[in-house]
mmCIF file of C-alpha atoms and ligand atoms in Angstrom:
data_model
loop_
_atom_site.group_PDB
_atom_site.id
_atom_site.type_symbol
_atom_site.label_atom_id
_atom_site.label_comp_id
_atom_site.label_asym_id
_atom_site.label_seq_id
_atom_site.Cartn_x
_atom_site.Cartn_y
_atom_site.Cartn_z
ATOM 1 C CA UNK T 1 22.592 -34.950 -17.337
ATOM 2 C CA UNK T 2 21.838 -34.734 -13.605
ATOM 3 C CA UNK T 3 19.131 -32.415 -12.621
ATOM 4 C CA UNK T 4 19.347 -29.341 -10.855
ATOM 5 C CA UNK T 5 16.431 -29.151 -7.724
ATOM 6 C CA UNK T 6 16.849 -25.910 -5.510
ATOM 7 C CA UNK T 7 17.442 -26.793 -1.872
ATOM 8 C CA UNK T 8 16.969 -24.799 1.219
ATOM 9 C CA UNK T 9 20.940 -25.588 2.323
ATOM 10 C CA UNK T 10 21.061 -22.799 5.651
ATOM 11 C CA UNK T 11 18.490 -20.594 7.657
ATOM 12 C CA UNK T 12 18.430 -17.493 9.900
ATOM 13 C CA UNK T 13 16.301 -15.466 11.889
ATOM 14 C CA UNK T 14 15.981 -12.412 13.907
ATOM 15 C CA UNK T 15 13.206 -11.026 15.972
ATOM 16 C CA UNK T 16 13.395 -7.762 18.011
ATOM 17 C CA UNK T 17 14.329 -7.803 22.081
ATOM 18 C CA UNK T 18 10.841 -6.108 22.714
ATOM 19 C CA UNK T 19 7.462 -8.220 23.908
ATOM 20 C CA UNK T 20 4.203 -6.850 23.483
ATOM 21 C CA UNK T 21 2.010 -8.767 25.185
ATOM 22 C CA UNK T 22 -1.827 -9.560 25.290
ATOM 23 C CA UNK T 23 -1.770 -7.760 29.325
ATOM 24 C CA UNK T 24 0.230 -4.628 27.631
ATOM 25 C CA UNK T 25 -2.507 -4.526 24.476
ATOM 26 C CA UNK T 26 -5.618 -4.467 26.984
ATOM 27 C CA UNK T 27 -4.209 -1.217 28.600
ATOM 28 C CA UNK T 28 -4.568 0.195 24.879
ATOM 29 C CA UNK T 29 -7.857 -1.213 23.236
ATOM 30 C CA UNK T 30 -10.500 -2.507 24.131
ATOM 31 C CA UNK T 31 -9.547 -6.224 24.364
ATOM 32 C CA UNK T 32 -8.921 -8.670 26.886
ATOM 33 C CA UNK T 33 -6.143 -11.780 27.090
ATOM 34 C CA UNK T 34 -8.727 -14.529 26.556
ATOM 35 C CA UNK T 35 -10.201 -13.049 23.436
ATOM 36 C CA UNK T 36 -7.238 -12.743 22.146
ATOM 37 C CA UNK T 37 -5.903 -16.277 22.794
ATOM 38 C CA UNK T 38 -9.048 -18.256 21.969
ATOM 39 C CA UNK T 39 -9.689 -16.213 18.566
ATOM 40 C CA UNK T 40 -6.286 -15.723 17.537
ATOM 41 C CA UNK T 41 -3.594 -18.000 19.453
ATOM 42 C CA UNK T 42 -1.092 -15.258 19.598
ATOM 43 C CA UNK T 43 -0.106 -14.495 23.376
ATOM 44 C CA UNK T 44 2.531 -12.247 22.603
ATOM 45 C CA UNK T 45 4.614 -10.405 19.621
ATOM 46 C CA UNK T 46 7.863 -8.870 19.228
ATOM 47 C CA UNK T 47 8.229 -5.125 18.299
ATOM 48 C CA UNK T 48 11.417 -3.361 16.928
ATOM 49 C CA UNK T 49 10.829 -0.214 19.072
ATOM 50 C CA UNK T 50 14.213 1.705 18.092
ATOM 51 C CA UNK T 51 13.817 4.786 16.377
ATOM 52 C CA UNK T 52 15.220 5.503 13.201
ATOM 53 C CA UNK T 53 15.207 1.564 12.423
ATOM 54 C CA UNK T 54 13.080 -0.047 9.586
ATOM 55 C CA UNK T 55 12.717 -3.473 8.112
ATOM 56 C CA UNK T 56 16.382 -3.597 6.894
ATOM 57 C CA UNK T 57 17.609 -3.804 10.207
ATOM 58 C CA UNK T 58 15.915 -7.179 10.440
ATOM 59 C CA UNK T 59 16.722 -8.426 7.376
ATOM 60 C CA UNK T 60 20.676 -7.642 7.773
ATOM 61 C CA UNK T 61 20.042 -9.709 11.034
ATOM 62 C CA UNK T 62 18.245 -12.542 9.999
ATOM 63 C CA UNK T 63 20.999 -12.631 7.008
ATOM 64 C CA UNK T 64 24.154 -11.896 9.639
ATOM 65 C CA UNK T 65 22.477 -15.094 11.418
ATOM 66 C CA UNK T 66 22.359 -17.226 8.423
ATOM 67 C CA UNK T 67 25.713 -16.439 7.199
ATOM 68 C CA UNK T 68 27.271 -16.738 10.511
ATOM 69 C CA UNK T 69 25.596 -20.404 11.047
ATOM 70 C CA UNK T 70 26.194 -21.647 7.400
ATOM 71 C CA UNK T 71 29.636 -20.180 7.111
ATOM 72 C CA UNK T 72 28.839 -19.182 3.344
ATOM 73 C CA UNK T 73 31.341 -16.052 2.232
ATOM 74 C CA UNK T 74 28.313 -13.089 1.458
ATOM 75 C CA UNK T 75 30.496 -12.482 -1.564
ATOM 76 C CA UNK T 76 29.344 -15.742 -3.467
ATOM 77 C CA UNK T 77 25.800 -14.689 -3.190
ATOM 78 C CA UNK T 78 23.946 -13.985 -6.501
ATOM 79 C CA UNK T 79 21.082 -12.695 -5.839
ATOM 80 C CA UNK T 80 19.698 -11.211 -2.219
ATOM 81 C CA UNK T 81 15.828 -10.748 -2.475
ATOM 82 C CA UNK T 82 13.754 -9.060 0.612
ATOM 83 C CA UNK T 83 9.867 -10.061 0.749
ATOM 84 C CA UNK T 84 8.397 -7.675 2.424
ATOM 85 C CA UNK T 85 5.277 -5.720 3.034
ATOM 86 C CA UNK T 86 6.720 -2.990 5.092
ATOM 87 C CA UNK T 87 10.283 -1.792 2.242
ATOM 88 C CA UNK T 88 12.668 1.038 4.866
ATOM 89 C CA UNK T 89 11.010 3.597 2.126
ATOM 90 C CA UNK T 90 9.156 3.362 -1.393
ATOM 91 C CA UNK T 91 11.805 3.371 -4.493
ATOM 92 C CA UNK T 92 15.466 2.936 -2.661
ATOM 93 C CA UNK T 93 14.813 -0.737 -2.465
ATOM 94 C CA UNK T 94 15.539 -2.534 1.164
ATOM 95 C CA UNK T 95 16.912 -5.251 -0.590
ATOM 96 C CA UNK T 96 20.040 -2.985 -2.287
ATOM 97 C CA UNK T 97 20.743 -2.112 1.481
ATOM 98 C CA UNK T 98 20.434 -4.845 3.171
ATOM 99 C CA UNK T 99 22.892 -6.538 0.577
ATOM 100 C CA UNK T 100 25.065 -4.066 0.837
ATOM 101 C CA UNK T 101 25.302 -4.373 4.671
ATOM 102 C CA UNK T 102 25.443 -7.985 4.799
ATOM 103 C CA UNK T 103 28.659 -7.973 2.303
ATOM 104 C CA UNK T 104 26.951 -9.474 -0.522
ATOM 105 C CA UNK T 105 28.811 -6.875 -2.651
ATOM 106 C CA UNK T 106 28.465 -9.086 -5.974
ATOM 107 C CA UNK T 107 24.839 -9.657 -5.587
ATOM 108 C CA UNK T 108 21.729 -7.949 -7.459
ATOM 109 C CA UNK T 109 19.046 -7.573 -5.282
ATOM 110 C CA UNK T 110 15.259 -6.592 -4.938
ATOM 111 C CA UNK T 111 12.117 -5.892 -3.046
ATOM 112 C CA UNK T 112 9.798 -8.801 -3.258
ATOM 113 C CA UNK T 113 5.820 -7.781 -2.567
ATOM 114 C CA UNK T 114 2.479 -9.828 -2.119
ATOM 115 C CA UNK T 115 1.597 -9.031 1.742
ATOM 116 C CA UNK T 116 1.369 -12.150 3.493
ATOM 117 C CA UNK T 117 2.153 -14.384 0.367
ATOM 118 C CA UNK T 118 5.174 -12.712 0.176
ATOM 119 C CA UNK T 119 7.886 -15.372 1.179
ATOM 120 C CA UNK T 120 5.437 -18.052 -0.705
ATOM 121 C CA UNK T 121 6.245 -16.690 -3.936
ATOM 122 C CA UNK T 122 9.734 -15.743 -3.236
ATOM 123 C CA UNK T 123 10.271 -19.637 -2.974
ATOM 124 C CA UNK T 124 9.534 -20.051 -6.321
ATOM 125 C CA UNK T 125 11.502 -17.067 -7.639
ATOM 126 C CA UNK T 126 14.565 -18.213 -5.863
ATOM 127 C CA UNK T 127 13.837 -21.986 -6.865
ATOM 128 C CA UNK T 128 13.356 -21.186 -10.183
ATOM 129 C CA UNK T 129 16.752 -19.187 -10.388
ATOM 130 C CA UNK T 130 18.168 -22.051 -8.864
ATOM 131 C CA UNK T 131 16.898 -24.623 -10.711
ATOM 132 C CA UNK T 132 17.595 -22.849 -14.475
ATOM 133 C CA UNK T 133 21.390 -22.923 -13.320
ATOM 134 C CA UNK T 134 21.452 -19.517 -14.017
ATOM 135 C CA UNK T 135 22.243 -18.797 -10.001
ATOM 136 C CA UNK T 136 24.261 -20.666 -7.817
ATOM 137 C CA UNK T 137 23.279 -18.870 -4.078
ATOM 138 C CA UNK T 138 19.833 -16.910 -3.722
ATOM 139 C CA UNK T 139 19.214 -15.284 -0.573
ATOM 140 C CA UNK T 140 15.519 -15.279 0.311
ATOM 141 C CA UNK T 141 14.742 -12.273 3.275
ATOM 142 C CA UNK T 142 11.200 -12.447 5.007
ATOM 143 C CA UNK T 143 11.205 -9.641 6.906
ATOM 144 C CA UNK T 144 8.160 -7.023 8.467
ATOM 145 C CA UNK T 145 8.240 -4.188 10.728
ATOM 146 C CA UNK T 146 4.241 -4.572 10.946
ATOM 147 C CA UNK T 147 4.620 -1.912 13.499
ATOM 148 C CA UNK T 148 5.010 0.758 11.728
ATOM 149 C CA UNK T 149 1.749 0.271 9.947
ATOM 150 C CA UNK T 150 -0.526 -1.081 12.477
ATOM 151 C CA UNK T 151 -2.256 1.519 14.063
ATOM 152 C CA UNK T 152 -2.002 1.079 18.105
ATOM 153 C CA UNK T 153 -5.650 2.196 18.972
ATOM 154 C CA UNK T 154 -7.447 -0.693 16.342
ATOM 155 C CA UNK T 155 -8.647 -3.468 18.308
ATOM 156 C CA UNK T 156 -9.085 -5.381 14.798
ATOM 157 C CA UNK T 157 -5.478 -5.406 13.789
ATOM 158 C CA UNK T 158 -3.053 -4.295 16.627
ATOM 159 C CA UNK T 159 -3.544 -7.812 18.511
ATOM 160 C CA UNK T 160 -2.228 -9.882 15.700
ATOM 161 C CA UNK T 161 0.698 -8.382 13.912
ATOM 162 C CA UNK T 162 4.518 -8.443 15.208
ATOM 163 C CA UNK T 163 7.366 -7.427 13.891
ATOM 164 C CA UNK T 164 10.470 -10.582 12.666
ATOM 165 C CA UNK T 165 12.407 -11.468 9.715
ATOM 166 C CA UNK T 166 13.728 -15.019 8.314
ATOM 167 C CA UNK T 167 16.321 -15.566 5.827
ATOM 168 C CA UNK T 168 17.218 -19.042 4.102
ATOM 169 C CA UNK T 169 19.775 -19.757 1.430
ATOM 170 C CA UNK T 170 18.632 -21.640 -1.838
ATOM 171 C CA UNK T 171 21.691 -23.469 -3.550
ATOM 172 C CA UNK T 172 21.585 -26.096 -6.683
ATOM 173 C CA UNK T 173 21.287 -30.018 -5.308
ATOM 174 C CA UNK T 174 21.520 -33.236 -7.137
ATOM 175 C CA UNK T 175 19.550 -35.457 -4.882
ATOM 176 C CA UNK T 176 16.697 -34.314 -5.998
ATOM 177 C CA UNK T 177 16.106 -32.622 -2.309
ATOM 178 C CA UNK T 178 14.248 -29.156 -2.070
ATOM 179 C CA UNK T 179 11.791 -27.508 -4.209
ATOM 180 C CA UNK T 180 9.382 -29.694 -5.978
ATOM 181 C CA UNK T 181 6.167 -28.330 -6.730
ATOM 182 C CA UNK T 182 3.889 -25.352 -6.454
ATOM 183 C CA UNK T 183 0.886 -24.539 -6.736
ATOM 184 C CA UNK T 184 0.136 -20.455 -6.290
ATOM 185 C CA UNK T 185 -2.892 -18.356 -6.812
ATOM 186 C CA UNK T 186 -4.067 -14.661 -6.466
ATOM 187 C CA UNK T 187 -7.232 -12.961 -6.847
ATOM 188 C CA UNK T 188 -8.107 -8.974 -6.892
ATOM 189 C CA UNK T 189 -11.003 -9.424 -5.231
ATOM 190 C CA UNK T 190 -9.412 -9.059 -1.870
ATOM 191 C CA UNK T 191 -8.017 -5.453 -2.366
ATOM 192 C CA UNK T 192 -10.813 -4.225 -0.622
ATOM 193 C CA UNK T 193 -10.424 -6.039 2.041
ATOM 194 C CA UNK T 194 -6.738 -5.915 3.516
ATOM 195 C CA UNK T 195 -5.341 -2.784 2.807
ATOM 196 C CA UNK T 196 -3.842 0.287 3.325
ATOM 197 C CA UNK T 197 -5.490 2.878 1.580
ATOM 198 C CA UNK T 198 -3.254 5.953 1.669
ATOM 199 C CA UNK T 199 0.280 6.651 0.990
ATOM 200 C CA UNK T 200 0.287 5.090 -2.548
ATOM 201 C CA UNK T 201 -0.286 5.987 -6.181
ATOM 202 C CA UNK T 202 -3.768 6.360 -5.843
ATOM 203 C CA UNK T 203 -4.315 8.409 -2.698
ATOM 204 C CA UNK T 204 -0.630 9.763 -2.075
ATOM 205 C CA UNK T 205 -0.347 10.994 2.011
ATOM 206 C CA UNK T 206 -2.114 14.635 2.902
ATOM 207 C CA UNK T 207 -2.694 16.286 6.222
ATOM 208 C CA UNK T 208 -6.205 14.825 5.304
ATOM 209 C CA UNK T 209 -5.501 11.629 4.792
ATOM 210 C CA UNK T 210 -3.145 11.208 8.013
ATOM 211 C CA UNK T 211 -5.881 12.652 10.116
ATOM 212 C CA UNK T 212 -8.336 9.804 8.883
ATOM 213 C CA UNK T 213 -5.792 7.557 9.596
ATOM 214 C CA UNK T 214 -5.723 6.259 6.228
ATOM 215 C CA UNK T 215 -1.959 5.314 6.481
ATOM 216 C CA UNK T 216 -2.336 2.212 8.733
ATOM 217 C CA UNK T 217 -3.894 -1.090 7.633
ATOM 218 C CA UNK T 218 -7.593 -1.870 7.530
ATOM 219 C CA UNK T 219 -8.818 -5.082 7.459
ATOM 220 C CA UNK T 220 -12.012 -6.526 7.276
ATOM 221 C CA UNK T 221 -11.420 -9.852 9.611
ATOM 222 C CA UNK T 222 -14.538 -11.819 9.518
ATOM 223 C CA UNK T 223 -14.077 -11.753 5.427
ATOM 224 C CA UNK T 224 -10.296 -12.078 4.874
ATOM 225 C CA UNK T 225 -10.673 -15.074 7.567
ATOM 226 C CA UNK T 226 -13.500 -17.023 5.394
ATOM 227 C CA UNK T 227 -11.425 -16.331 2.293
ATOM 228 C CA UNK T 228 -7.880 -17.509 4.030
ATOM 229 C CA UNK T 229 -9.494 -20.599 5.823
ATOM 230 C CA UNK T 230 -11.043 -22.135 2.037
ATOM 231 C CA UNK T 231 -7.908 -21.170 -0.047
ATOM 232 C CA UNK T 232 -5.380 -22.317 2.305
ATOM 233 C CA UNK T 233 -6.977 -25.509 2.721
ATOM 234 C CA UNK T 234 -7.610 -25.964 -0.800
ATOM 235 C CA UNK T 235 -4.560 -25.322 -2.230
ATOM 236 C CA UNK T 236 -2.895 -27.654 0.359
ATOM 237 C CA UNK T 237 -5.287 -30.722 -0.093
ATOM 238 C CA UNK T 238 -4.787 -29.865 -4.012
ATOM 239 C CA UNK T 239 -1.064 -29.952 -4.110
ATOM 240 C CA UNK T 240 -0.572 -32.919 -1.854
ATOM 241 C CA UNK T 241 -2.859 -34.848 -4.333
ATOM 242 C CA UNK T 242 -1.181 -34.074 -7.260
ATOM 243 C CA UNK T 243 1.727 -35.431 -5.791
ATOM 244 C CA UNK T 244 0.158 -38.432 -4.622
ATOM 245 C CA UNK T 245 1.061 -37.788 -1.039
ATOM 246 C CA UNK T 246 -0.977 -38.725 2.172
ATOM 247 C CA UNK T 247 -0.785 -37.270 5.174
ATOM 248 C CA UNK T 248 1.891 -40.003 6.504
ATOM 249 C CA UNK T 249 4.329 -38.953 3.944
ATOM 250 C CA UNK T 250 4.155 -35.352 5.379
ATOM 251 C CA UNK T 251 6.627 -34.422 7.996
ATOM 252 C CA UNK T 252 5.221 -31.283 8.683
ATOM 253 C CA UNK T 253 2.768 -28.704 7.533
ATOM 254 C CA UNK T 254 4.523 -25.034 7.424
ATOM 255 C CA UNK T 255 1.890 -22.868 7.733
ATOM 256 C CA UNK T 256 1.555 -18.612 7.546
ATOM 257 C CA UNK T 257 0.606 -17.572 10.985
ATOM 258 C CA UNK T 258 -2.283 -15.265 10.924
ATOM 259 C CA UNK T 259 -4.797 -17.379 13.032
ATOM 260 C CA UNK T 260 -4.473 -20.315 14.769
ATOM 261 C CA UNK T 261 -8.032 -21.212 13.590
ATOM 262 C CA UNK T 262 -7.023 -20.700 10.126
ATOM 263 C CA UNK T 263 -3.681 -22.646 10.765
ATOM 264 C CA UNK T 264 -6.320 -25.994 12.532
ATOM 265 C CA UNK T 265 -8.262 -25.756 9.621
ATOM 266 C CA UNK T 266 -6.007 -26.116 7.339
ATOM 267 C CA UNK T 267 -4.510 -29.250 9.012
ATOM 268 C CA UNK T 268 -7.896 -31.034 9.565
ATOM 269 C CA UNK T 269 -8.263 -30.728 5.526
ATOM 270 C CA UNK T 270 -5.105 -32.337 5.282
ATOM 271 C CA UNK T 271 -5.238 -35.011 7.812
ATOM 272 C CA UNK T 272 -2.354 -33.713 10.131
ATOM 273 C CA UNK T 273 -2.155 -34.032 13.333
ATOM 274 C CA UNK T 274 -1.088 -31.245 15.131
ATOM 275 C CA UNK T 275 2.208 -32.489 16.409
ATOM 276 C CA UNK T 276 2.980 -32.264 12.378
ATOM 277 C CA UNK T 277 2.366 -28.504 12.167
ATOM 278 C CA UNK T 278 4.318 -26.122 12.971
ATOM 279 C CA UNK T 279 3.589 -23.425 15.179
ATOM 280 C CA UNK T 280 5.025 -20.051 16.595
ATOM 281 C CA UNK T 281 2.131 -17.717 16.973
ATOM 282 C CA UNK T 282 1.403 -17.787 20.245
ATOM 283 C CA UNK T 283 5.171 -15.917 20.618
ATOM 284 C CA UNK T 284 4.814 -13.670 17.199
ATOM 285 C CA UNK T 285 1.763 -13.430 16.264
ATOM 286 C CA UNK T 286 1.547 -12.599 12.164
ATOM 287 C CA UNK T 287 4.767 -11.283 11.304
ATOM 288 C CA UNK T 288 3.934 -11.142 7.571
ATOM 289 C CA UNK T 289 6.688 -11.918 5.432
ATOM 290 C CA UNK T 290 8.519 -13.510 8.121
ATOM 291 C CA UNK T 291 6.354 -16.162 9.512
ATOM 292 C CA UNK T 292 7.497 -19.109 6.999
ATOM 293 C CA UNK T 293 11.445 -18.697 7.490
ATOM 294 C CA UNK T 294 11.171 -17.914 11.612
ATOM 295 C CA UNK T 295 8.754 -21.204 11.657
ATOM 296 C CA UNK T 296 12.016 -23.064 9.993
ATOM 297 C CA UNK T 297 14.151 -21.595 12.139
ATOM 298 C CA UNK T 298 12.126 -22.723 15.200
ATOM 299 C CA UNK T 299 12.111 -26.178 14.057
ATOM 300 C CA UNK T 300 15.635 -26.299 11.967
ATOM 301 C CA UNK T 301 17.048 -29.000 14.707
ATOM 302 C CA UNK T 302 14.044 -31.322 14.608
ATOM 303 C CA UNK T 303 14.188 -31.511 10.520
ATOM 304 C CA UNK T 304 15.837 -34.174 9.057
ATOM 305 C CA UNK T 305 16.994 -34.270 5.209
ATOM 306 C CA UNK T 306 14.184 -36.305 3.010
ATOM 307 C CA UNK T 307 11.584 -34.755 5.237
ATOM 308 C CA UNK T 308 8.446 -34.024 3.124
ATOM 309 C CA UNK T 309 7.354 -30.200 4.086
ATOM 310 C CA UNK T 310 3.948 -28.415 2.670
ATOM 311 C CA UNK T 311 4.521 -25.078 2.869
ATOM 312 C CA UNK T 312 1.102 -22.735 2.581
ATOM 313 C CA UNK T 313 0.085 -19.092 2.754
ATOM 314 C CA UNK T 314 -2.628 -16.377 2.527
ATOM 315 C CA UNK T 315 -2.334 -12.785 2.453
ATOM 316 C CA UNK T 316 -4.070 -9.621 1.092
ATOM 317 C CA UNK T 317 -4.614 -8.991 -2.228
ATOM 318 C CA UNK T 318 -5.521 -11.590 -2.174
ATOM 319 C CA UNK T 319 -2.852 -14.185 -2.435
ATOM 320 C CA UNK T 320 -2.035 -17.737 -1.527
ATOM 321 C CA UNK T 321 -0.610 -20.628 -2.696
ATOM 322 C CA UNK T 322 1.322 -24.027 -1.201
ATOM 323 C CA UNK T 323 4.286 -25.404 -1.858
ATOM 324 C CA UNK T 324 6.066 -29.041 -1.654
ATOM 325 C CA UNK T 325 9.715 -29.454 -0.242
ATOM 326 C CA UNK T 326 12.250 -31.534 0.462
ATOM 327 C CA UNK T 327 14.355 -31.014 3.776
ATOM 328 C CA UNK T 328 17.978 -31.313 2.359
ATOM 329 C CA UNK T 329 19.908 -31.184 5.206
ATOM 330 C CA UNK T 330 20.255 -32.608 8.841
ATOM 331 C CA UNK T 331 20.925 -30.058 11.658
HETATM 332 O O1 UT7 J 1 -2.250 -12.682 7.359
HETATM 333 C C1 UT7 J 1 -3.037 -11.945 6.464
HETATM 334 C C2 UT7 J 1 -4.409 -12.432 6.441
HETATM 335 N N1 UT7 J 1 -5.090 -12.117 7.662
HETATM 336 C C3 UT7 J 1 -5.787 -13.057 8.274
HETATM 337 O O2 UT7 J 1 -5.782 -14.193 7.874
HETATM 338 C C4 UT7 J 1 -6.643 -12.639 9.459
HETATM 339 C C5 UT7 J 1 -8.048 -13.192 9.283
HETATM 340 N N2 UT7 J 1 -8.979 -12.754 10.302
HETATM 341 C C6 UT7 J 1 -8.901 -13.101 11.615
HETATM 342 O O3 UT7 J 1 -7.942 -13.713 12.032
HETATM 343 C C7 UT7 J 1 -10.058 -12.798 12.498
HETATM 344 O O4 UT7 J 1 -11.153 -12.354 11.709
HETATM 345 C C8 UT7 J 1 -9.770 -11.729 13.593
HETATM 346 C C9 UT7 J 1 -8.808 -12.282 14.617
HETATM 347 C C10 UT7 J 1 -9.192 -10.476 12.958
HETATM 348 C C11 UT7 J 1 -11.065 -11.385 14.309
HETATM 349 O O5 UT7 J 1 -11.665 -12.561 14.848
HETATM 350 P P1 UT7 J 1 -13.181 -12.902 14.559
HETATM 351 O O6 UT7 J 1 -13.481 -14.154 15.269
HETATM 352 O O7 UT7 J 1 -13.404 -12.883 13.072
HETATM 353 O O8 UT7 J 1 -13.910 -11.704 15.268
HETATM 354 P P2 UT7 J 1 -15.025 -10.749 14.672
HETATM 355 O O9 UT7 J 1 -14.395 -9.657 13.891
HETATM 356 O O10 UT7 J 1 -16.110 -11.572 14.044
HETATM 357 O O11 UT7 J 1 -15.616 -10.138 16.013
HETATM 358 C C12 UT7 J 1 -16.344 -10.941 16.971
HETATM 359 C C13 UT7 J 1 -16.666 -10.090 18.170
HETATM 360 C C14 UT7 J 1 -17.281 -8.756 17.802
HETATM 361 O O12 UT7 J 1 -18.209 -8.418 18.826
HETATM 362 P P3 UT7 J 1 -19.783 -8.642 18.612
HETATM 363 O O13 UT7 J 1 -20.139 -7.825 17.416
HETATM 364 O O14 UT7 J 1 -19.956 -10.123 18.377
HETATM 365 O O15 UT7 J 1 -20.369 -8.155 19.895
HETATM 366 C C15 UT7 J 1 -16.130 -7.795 17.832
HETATM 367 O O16 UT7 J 1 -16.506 -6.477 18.079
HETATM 368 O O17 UT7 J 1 -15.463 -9.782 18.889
HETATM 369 C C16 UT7 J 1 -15.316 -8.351 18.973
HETATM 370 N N3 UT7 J 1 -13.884 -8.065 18.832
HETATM 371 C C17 UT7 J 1 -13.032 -8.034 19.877
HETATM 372 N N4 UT7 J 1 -13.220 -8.238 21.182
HETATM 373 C C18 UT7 J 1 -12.140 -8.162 21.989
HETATM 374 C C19 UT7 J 1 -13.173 -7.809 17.696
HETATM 375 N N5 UT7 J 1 -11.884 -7.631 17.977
HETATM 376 C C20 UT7 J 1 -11.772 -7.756 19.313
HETATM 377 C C21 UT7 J 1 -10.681 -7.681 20.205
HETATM 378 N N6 UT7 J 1 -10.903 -7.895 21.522
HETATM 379 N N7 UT7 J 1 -9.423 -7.440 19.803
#
């Protein structure tokens, strides 16, 4: 019997019209465009400033783009699945809606969460659904509005966080193209570190707790940094050896964007120069979820099918993980 891999067969993407940029964020904070660029990369980041519009309205973009590039009737999907960090509300899932929207009437769908891991793990979800033969289409959503938890008067988190989303479409192959290993951690040490400590289970929202500002995201840099630039690198040196691959078999390195730094470190572990890694901070900054599919959707027409892709990510919680994929497809 042939085997079933899960392919990547059709990407979309979607960021909002508005551009904050490094000159708008020093009339805010106390920041400047050079500190930003040489400790970050990121020059500038989109932000969905429209009121009454949450990370759904990304999503359904990102999707509407997909589906109107591939072609692929919404109604065949199986299974719609949203990775994000920032759901419209908690309990009504984003997912449900943005199915719903999109026309995927026959589809189930749900909320995906691991902060900046998110879209990581949601490859092997979809893969895995794919690859059992249980689902013939999985739409995978990567989508953030970061905006609407970043507090605006934080030097430490405002200048790196954008709002985007990223869709792609796993279907079965027989070429043996597309998903082929993974190798994915977490660790609870990192709660402490990258969070947002009000609003949920354990410290629901009060007068008291808005006034602290407890509902926008802390984050201790200098240690979520040393954490992300170790794991990342690890886990992408580790998979590449278990595969018996060398940095000439790798067409590119797909990286999360939180730091350029982070992103350079990872590809000196690995051997890559940097023409093999792709890049999109400097224009989004850390969109989250969204930073793996809007890097594919950058690069889409320069991929060719056979390409070898290592995909890795780190995010609060902490999470992280890399994974190995085939291209499937020529543009
Ligand atoms: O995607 C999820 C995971 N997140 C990440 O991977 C992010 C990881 N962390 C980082 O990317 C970096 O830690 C940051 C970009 C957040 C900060 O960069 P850093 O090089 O770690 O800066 P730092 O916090 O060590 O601060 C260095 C200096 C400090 O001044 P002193 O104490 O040396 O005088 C800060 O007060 O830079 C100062 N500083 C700033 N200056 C201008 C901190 N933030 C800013 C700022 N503008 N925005």
């Amino acid at each position: 019997m042939t085997k079933i891999s899960a392919a990547i067969s059709a990407v979309g993407a979607y960021v909002p019209d508005y551009v904050l940029t490094n000159k708008v964020l020093e009339t805010l904070v106390d920041t400047n465009d050079e500190w930003i660029t040489s400790r970050t990369g990121i020059k500038e980041r989109r932000i969905l400033k429209d009121e009454g519009k949450g990370t759904s309205y990304l999503a359904i973009k990102s999707a509407q783009n997909l589906i109107e590039k591939s072609g692929v009737d919404p109604k065949e999907i199986d299974c719609v699945i949203v990775c994000t960090a920032t759901p419209d509300m908690l309990v009504a899932s984003t997912a449900v809606y943005t199915a719903t929207q999109i026309g995927a009437t026959n589809a189930f769908a749900y909320d995906l969460s691991a902060a900046c891991s998110s879209f990581l793990y949601g490859m092997t979800t979809a893969a895995t659904y794919i690859e059992s033969g249980r689902f013939k289409k999985v739409l995978l959503i990567g989508a953030d509005k970061m905006s609407s938890i970043i507090n605006y008067k934080d030097r430490a988190t405002c200048i790196i966080f954008g709002d985007g989303a990223g869709a792609v479409l796993f279907e079965p192959n027989t070429e043996n193209l597309g998903y082929q290993d993974q190798l994915l951690r977490s660790d609870g040490i990192g709660r402490d570190f990258l969070k947002i400590e009000a609003g949920g289970s354990i410290l629901p929202a009060t007068h008291e707790t808005l006034d602290n500002e407890q509902h926008y995201v802390y984050q201790d840099g200098k240690n979520v940094f040393k954490y992300a630039v170790s794991n990342m690198a690890d886990v992408s040196e580790k998979i590449m050896k278990k595969n018996n691959l060398t940095h000439q078999d790798i067409a590119y390195l797909v990286p999360h964007q939180a730091n350029k730094r982070i992103i350079d470190a990872t590809a000196n572990r690995v051997d890559l120069p940097s023409e093999k890694v792709m890049m999109n901070i400097q224009k989004y900054g850390n969109t989250t979820s969204a930073t793996l599919p809007l890097l594919l959707a950058d690069y889409e027409q320069q991929l060719k099918k056979g390409d070898k892709l290592i995909f890795a990510a780190f995010g609060g919680g902490f999470t992280w993980g890399s994974i190995y994929l085939k291209w499937a497809y020529n543009s």
